[in-house]
PDB file as gemmi writes it, atoms N, CA and C in Angstrom:
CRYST1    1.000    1.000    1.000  90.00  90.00  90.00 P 1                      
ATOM      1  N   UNK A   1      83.553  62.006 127.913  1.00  0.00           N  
ATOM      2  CA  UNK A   1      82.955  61.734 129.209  1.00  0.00           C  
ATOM      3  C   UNK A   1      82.922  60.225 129.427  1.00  0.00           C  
ATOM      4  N   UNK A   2      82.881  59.952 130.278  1.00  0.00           N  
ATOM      5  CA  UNK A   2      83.099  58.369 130.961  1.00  0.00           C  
ATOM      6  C   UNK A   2      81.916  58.181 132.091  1.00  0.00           C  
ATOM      7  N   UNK A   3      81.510  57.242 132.511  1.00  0.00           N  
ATOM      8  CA  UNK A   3      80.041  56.742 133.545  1.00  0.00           C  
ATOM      9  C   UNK A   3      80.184  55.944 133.835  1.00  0.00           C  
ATOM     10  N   UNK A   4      79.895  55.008 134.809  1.00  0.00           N  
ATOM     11  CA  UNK A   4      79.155  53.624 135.365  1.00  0.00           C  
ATOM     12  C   UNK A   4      78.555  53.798 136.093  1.00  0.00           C  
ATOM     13  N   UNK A   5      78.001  52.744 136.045  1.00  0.00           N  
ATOM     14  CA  UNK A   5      76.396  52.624 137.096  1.00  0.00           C  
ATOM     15  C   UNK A   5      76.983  51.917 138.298  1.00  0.00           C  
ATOM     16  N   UNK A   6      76.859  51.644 139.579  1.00  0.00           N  
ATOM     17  CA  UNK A   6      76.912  50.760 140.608  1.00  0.00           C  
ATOM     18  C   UNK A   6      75.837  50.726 141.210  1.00  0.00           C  
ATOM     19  N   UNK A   7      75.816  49.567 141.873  1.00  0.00           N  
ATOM     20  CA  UNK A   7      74.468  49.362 142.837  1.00  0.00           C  
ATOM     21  C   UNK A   7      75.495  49.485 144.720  1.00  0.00           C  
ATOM     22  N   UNK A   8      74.845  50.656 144.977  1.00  0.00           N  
ATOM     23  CA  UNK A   8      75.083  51.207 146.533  1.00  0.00           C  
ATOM     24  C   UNK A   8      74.054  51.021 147.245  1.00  0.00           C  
ATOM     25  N   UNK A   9      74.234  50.446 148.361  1.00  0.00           N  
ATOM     26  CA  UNK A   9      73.285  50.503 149.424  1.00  0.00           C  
ATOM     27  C   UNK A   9      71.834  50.232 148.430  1.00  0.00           C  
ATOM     28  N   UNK A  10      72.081  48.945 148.047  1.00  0.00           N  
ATOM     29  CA  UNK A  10      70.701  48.561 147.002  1.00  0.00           C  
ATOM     30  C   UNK A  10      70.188  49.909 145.938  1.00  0.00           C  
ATOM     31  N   UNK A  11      70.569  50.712 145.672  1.00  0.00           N  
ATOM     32  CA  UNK A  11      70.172  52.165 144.692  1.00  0.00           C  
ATOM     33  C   UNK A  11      71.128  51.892 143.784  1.00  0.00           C  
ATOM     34  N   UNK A  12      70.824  52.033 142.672  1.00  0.00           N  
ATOM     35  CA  UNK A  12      71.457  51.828 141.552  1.00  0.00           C  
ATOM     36  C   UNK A  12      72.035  53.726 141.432  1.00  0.00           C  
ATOM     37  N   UNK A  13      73.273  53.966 141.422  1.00  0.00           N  
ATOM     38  CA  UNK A  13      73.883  55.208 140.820  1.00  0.00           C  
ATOM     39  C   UNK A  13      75.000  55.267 139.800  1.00  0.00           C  
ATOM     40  N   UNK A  14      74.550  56.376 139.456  1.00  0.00           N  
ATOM     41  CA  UNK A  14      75.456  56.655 138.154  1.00  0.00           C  
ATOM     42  C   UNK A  14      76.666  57.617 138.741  1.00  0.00           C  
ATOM     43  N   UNK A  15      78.053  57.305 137.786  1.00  0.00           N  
ATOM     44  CA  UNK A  15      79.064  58.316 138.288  1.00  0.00           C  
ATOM     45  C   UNK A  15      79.594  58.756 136.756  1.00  0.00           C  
ATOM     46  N   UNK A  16      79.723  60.097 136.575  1.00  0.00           N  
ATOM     47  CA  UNK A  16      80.094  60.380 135.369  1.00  0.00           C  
ATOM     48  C   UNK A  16      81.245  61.658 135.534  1.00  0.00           C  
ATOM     49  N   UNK A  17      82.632  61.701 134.537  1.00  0.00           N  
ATOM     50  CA  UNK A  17      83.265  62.451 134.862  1.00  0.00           C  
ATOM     51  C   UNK A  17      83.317  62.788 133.446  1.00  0.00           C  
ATOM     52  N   UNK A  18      83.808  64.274 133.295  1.00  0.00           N  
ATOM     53  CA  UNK A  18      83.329  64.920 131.929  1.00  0.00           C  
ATOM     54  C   UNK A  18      84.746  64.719 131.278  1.00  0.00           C  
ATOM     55  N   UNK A  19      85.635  64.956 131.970  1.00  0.00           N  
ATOM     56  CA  UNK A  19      87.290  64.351 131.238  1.00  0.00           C  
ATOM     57  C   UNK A  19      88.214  63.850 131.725  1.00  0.00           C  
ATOM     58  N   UNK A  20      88.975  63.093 130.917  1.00  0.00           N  
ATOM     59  CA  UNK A  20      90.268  62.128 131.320  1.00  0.00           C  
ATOM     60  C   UNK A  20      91.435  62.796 131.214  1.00  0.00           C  
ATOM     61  N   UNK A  21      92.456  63.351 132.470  1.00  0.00           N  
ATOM     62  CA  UNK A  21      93.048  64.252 132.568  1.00  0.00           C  
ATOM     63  C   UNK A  21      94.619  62.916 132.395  1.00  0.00           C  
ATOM     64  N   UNK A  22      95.942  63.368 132.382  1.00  0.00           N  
ATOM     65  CA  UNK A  22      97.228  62.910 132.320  1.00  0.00           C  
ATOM     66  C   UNK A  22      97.544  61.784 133.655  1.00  0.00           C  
ATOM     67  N   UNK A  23      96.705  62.568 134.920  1.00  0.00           N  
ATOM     68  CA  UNK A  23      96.662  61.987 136.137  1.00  0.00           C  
ATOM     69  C   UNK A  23      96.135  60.590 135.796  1.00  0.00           C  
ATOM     70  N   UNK A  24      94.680  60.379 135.343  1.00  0.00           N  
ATOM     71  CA  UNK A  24      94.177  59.455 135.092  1.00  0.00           C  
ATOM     72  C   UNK A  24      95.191  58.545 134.131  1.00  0.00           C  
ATOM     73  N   UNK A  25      95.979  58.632 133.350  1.00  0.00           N  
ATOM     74  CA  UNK A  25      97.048  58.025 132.369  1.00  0.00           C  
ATOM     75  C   UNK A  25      98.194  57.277 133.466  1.00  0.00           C  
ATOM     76  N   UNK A  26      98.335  58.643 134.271  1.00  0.00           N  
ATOM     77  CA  UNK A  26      99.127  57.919 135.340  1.00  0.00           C  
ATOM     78  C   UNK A  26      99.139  56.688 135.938  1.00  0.00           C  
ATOM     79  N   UNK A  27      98.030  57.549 136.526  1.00  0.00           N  
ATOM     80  CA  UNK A  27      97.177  55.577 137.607  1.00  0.00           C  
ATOM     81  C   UNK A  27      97.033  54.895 136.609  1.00  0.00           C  
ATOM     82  N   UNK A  28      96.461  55.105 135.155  1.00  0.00           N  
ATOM     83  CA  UNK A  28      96.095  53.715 134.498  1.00  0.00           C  
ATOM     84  C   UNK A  28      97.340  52.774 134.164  1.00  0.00           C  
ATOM     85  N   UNK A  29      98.525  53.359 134.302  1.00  0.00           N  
ATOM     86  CA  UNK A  29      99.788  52.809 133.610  1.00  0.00           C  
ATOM     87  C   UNK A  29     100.261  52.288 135.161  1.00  0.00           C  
ATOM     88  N   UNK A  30     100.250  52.596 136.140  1.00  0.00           N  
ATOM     89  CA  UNK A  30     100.408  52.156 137.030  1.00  0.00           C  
ATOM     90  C   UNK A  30      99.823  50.620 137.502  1.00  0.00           C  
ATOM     91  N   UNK A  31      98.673  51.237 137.196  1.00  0.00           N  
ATOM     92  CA  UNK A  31      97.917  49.813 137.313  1.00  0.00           C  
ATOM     93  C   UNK A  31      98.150  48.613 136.530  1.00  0.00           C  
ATOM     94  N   UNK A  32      98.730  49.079 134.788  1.00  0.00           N  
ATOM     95  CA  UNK A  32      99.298  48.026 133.940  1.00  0.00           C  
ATOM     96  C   UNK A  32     100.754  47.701 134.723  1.00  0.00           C  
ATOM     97  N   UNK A  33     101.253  48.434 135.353  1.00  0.00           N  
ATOM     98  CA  UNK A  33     102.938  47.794 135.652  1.00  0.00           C  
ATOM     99  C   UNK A  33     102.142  46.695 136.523  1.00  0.00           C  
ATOM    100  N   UNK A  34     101.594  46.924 137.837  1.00  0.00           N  
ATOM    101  CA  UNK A  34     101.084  45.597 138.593  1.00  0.00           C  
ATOM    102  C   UNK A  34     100.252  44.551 138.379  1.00  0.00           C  
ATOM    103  N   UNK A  35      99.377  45.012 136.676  1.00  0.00           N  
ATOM    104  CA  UNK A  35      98.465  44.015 136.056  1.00  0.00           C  
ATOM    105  C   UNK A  35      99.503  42.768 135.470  1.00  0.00           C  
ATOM    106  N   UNK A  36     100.722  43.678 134.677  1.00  0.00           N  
ATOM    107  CA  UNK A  36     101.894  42.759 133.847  1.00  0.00           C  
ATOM    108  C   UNK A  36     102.639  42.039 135.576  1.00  0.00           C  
ATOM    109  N   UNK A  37     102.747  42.427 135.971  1.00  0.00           N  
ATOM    110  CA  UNK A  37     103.746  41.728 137.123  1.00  0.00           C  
ATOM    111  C   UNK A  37     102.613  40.435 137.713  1.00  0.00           C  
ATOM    112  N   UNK A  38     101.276  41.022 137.790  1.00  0.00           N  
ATOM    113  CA  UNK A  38     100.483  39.084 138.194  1.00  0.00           C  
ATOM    114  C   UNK A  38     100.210  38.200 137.264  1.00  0.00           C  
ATOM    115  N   UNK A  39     100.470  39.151 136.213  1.00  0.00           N  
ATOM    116  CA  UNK A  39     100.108  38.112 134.662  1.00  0.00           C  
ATOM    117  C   UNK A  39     101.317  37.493 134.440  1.00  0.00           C  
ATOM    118  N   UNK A  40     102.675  37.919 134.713  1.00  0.00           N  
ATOM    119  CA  UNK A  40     103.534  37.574 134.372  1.00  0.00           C  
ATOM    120  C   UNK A  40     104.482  36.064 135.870  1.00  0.00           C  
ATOM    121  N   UNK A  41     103.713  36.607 136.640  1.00  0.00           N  
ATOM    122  CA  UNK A  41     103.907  35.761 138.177  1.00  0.00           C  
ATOM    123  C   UNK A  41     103.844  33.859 137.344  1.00  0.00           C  
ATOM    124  N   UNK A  42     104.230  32.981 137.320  1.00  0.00           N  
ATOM    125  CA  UNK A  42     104.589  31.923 137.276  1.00  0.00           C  
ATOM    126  C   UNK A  42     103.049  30.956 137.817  1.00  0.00           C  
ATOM    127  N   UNK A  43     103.399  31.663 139.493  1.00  0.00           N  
ATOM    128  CA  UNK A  43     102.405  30.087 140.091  1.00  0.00           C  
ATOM    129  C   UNK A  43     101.620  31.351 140.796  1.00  0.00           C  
ATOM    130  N   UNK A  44     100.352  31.944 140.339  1.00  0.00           N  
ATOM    131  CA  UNK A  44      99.365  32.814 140.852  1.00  0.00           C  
ATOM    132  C   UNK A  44      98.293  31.604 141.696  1.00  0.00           C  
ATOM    133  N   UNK A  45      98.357  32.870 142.988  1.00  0.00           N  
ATOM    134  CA  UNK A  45      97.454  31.947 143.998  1.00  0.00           C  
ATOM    135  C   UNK A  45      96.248  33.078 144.014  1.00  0.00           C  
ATOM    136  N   UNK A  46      95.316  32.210 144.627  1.00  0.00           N  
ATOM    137  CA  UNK A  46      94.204  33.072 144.532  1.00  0.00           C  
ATOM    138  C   UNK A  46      94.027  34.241 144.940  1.00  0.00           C  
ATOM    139  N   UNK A  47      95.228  34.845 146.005  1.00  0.00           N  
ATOM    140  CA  UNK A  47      95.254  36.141 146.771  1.00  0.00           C  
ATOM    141  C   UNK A  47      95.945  37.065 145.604  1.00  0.00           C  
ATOM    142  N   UNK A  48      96.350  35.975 144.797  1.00  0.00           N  
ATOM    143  CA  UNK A  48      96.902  37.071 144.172  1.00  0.00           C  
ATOM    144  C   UNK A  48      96.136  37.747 142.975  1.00  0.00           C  
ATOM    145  N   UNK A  49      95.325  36.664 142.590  1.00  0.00           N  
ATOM    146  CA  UNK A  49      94.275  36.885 141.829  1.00  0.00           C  
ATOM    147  C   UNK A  49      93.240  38.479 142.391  1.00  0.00           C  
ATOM    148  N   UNK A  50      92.726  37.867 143.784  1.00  0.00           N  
ATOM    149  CA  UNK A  50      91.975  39.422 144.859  1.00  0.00           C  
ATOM    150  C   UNK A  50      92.881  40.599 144.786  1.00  0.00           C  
ATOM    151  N   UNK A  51      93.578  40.230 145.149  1.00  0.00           N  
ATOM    152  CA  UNK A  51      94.522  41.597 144.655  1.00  0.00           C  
ATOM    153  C   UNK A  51      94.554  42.406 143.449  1.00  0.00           C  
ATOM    154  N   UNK A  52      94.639  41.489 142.541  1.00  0.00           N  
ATOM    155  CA  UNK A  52      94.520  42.106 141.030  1.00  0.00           C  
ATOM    156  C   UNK A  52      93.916  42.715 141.057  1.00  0.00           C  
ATOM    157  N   UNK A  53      92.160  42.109 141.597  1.00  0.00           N  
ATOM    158  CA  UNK A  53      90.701  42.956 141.124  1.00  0.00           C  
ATOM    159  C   UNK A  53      90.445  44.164 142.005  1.00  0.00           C  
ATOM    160  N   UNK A  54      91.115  43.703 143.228  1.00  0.00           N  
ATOM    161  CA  UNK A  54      91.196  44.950 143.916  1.00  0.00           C  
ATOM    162  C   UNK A  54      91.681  46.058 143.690  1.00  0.00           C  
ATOM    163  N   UNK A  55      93.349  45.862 142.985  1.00  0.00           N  
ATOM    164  CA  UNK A  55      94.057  47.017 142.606  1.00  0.00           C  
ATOM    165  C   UNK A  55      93.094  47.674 141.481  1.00  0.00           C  
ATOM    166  N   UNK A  56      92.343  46.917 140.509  1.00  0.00           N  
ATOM    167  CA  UNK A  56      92.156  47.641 139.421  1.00  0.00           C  
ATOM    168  C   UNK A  56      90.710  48.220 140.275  1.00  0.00           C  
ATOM    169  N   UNK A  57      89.759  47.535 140.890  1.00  0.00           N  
ATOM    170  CA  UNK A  57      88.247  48.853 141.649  1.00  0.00           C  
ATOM    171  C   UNK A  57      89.036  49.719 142.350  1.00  0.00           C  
ATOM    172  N   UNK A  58      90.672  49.777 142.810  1.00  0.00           N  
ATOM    173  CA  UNK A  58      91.030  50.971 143.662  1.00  0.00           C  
ATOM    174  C   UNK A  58      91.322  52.133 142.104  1.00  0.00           C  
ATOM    175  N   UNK A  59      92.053  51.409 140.997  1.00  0.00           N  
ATOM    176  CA  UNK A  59      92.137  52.207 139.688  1.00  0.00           C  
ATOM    177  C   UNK A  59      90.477  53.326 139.537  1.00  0.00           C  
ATOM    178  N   UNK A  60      89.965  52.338 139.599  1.00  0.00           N  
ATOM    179  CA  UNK A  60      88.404  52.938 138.753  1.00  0.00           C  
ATOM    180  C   UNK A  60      87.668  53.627 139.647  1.00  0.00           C  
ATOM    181  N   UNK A  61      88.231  54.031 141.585  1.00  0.00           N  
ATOM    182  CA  UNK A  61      87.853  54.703 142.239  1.00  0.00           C  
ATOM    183  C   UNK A  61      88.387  56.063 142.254  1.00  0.00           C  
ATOM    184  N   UNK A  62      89.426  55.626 141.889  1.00  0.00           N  
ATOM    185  CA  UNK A  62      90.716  56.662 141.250  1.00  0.00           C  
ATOM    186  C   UNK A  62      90.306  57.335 140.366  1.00  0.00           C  
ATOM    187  N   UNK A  63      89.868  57.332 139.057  1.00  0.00           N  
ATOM    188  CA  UNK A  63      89.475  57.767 137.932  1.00  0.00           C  
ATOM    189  C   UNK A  63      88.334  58.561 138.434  1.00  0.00           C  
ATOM    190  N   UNK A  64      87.411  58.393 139.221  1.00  0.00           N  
ATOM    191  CA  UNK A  64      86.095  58.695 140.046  1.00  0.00           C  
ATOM    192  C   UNK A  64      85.817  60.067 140.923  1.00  0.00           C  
ATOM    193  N   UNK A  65      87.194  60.331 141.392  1.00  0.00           N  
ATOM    194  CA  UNK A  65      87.773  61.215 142.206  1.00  0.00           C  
ATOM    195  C   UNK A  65      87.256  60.695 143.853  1.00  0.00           C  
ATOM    196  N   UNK A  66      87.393  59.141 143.775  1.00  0.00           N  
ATOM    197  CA  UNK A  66      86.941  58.423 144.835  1.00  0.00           C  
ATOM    198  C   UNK A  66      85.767  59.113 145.432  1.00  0.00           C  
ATOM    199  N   UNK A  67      84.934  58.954 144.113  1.00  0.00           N  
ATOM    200  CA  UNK A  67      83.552  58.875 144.967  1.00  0.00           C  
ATOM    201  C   UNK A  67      82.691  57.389 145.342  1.00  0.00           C  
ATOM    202  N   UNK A  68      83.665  56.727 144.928  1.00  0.00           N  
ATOM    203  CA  UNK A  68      82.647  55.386 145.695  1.00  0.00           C  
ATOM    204  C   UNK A  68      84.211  55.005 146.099  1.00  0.00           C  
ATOM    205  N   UNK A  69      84.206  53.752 146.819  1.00  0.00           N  
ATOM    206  CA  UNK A  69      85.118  52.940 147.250  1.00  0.00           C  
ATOM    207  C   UNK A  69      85.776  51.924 146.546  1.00  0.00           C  
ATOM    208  N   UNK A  70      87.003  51.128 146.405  1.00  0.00           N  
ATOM    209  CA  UNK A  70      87.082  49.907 145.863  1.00  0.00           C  
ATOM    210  C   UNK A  70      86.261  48.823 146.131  1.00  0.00           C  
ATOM    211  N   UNK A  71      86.313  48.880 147.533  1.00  0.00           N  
ATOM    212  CA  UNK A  71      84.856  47.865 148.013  1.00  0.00           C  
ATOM    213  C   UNK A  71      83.665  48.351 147.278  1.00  0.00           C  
ATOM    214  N   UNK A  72      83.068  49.470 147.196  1.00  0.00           N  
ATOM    215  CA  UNK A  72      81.654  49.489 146.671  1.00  0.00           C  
ATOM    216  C   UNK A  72      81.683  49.065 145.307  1.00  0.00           C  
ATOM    217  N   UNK A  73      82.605  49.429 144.547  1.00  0.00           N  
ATOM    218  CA  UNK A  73      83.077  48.977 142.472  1.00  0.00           C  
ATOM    219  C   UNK A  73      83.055  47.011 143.092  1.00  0.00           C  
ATOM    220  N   UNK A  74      83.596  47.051 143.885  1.00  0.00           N  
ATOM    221  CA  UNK A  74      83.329  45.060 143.976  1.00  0.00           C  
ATOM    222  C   UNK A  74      82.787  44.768 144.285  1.00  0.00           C  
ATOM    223  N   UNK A  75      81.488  45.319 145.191  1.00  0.00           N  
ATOM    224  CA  UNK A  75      80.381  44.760 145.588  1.00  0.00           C  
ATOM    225  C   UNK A  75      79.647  45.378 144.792  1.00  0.00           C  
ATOM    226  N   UNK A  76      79.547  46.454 143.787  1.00  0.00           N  
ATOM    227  CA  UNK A  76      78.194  46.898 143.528  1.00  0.00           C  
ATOM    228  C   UNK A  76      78.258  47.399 141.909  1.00  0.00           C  
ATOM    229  N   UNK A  77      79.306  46.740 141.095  1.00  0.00           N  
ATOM    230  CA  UNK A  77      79.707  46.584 139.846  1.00  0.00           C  
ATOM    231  C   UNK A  77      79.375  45.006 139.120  1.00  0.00           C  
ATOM    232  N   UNK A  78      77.811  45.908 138.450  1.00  0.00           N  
ATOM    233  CA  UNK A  78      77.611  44.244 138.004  1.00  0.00           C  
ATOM    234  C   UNK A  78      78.688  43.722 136.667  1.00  0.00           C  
ATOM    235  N   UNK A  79      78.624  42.706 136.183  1.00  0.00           N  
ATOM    236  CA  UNK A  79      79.771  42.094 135.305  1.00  0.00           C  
ATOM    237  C   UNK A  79      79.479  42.657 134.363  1.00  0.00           C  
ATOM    238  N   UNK A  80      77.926  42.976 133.743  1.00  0.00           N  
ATOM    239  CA  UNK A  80      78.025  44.173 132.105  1.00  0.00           C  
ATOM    240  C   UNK A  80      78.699  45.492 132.281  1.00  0.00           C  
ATOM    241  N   UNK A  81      78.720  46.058 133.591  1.00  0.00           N  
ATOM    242  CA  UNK A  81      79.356  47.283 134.027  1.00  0.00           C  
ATOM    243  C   UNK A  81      80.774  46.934 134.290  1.00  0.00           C  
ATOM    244  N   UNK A  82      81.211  45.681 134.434  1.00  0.00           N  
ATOM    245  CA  UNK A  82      83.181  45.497 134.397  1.00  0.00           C  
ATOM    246  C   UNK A  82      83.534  46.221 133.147  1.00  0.00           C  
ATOM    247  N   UNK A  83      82.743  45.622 131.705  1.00  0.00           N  
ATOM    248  CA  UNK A  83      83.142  45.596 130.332  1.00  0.00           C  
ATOM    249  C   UNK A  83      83.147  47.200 130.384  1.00  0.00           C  
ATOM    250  N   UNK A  84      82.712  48.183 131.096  1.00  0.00           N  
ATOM    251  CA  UNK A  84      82.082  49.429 130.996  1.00  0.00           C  
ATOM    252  C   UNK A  84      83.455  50.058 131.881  1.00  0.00           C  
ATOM    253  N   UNK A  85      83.741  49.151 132.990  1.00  0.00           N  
ATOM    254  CA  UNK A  85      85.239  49.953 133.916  1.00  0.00           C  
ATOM    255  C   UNK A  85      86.569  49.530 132.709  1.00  0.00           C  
ATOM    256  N   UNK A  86      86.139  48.480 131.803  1.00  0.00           N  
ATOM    257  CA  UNK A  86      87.696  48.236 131.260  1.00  0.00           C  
ATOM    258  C   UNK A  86      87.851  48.949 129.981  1.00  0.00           C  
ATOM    259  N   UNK A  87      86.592  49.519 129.643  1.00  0.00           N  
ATOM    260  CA  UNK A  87      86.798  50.644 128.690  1.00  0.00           C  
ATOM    261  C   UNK A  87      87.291  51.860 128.769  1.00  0.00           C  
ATOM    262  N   UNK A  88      86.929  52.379 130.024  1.00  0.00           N  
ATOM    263  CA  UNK A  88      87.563  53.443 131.039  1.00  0.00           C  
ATOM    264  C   UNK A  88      89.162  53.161 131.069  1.00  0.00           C  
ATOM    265  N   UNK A  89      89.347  52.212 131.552  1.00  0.00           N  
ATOM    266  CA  UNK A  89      90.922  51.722 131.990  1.00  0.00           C  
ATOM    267  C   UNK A  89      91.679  52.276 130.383  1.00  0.00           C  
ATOM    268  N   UNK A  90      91.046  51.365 129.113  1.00  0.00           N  
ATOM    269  CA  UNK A  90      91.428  51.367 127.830  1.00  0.00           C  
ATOM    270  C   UNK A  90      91.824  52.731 127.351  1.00  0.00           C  
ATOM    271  N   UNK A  91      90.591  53.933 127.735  1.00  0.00           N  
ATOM    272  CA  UNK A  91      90.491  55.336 127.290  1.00  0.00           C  
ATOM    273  C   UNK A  91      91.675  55.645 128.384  1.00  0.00           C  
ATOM    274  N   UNK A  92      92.117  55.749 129.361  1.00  0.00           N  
ATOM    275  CA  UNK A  92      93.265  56.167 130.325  1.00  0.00           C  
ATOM    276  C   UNK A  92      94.386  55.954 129.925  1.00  0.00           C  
ATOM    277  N   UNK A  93      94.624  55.067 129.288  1.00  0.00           N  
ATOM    278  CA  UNK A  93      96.021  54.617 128.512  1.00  0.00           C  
ATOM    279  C   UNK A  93      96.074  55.390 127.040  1.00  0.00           C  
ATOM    280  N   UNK A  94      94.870  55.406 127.387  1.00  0.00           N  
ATOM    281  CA  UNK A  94      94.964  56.793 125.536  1.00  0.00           C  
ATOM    282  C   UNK A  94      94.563  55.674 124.204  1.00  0.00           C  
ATOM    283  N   UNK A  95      93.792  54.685 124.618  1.00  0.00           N  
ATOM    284  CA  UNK A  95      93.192  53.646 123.614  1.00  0.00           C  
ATOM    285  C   UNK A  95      91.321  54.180 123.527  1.00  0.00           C  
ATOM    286  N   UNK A  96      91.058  53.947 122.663  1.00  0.00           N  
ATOM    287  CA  UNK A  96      89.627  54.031 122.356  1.00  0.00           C  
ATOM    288  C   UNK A  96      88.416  52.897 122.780  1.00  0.00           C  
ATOM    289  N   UNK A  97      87.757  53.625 123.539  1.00  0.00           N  
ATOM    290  CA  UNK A  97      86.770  52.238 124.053  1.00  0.00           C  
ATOM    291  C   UNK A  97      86.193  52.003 122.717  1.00  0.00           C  
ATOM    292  N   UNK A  98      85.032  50.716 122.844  1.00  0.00           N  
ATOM    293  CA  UNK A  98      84.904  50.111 121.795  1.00  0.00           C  
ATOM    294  C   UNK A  98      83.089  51.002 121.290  1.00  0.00           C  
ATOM    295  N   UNK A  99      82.929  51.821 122.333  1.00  0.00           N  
ATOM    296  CA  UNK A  99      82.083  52.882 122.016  1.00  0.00           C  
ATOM    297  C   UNK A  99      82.670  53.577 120.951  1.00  0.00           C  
ATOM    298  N   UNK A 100      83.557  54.067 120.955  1.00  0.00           N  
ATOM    299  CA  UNK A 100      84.278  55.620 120.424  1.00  0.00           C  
ATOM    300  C   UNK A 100      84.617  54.758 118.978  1.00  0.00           C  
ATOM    301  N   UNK A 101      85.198  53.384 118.809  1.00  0.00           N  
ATOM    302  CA  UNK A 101      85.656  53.054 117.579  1.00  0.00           C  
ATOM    303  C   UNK A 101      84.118  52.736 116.870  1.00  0.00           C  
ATOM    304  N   UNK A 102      83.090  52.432 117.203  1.00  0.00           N  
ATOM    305  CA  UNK A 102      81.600  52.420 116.552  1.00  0.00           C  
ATOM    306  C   UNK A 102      81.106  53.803 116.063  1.00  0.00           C  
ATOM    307  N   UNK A 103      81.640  54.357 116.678  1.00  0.00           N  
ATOM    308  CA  UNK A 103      81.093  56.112 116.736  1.00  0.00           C  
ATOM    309  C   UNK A 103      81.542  56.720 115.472  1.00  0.00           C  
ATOM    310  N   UNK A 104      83.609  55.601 115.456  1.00  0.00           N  
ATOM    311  CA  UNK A 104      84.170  55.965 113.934  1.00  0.00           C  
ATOM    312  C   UNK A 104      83.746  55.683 112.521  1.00  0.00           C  
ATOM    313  N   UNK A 105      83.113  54.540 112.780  1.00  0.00           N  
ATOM    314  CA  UNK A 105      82.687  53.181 111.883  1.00  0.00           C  
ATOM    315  C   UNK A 105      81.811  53.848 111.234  1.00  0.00           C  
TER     316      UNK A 105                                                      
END                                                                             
């Protein structure tokens, strides 16, 4: 199971999905082809930077079954809850968040 918290319309909510299906692998690899193509861009301007973060809150709305928006994950995703969407991203690619490798330990 996977969660984050966002703050909506000032209310703090939780979104939790019970499994990470092939679909979700999809978009997440998708999202690495356009993560490697701005990382790999030469002279990145700042739009291109918004873009990035955008593509990846449209990823993690994705994963969600778009129950919040990309706008709401960027306005209402505090920065301890990023570390919490890039673990998600990590588990989609079929890597272990850094929960699951403590869990091994």
């Amino acid at each position: 199971m996977v969660a984050i918290e966002l703050t909506i319309d000032g209310k703090v909510k939780k979104f939790e999905k019970k499994e990470l299906f092939v679909r979700e692998n999809i978009a997440a690899m998708q999202f690495s082809f356009k993560q490697n193509k701005y990382l790999n861009k030469e002279d990145q301007t700042l739009e291109d930077i918004e873009e990035n973060q955008k593509n990846f809150a449209d990823f993690i709305s994705y994963v969600f079954n778009r129950s919040f928006t990309a706008e709401e994950f960027i306005d209402g995703c505090a920065i301890k809850n990023k570390a919490v969407a890039e673990d998600i991203y990590i588990e989609c690619l079929g890597g272990k968040s850094d929960d699951e490798k403590k869990d091994q330990a």
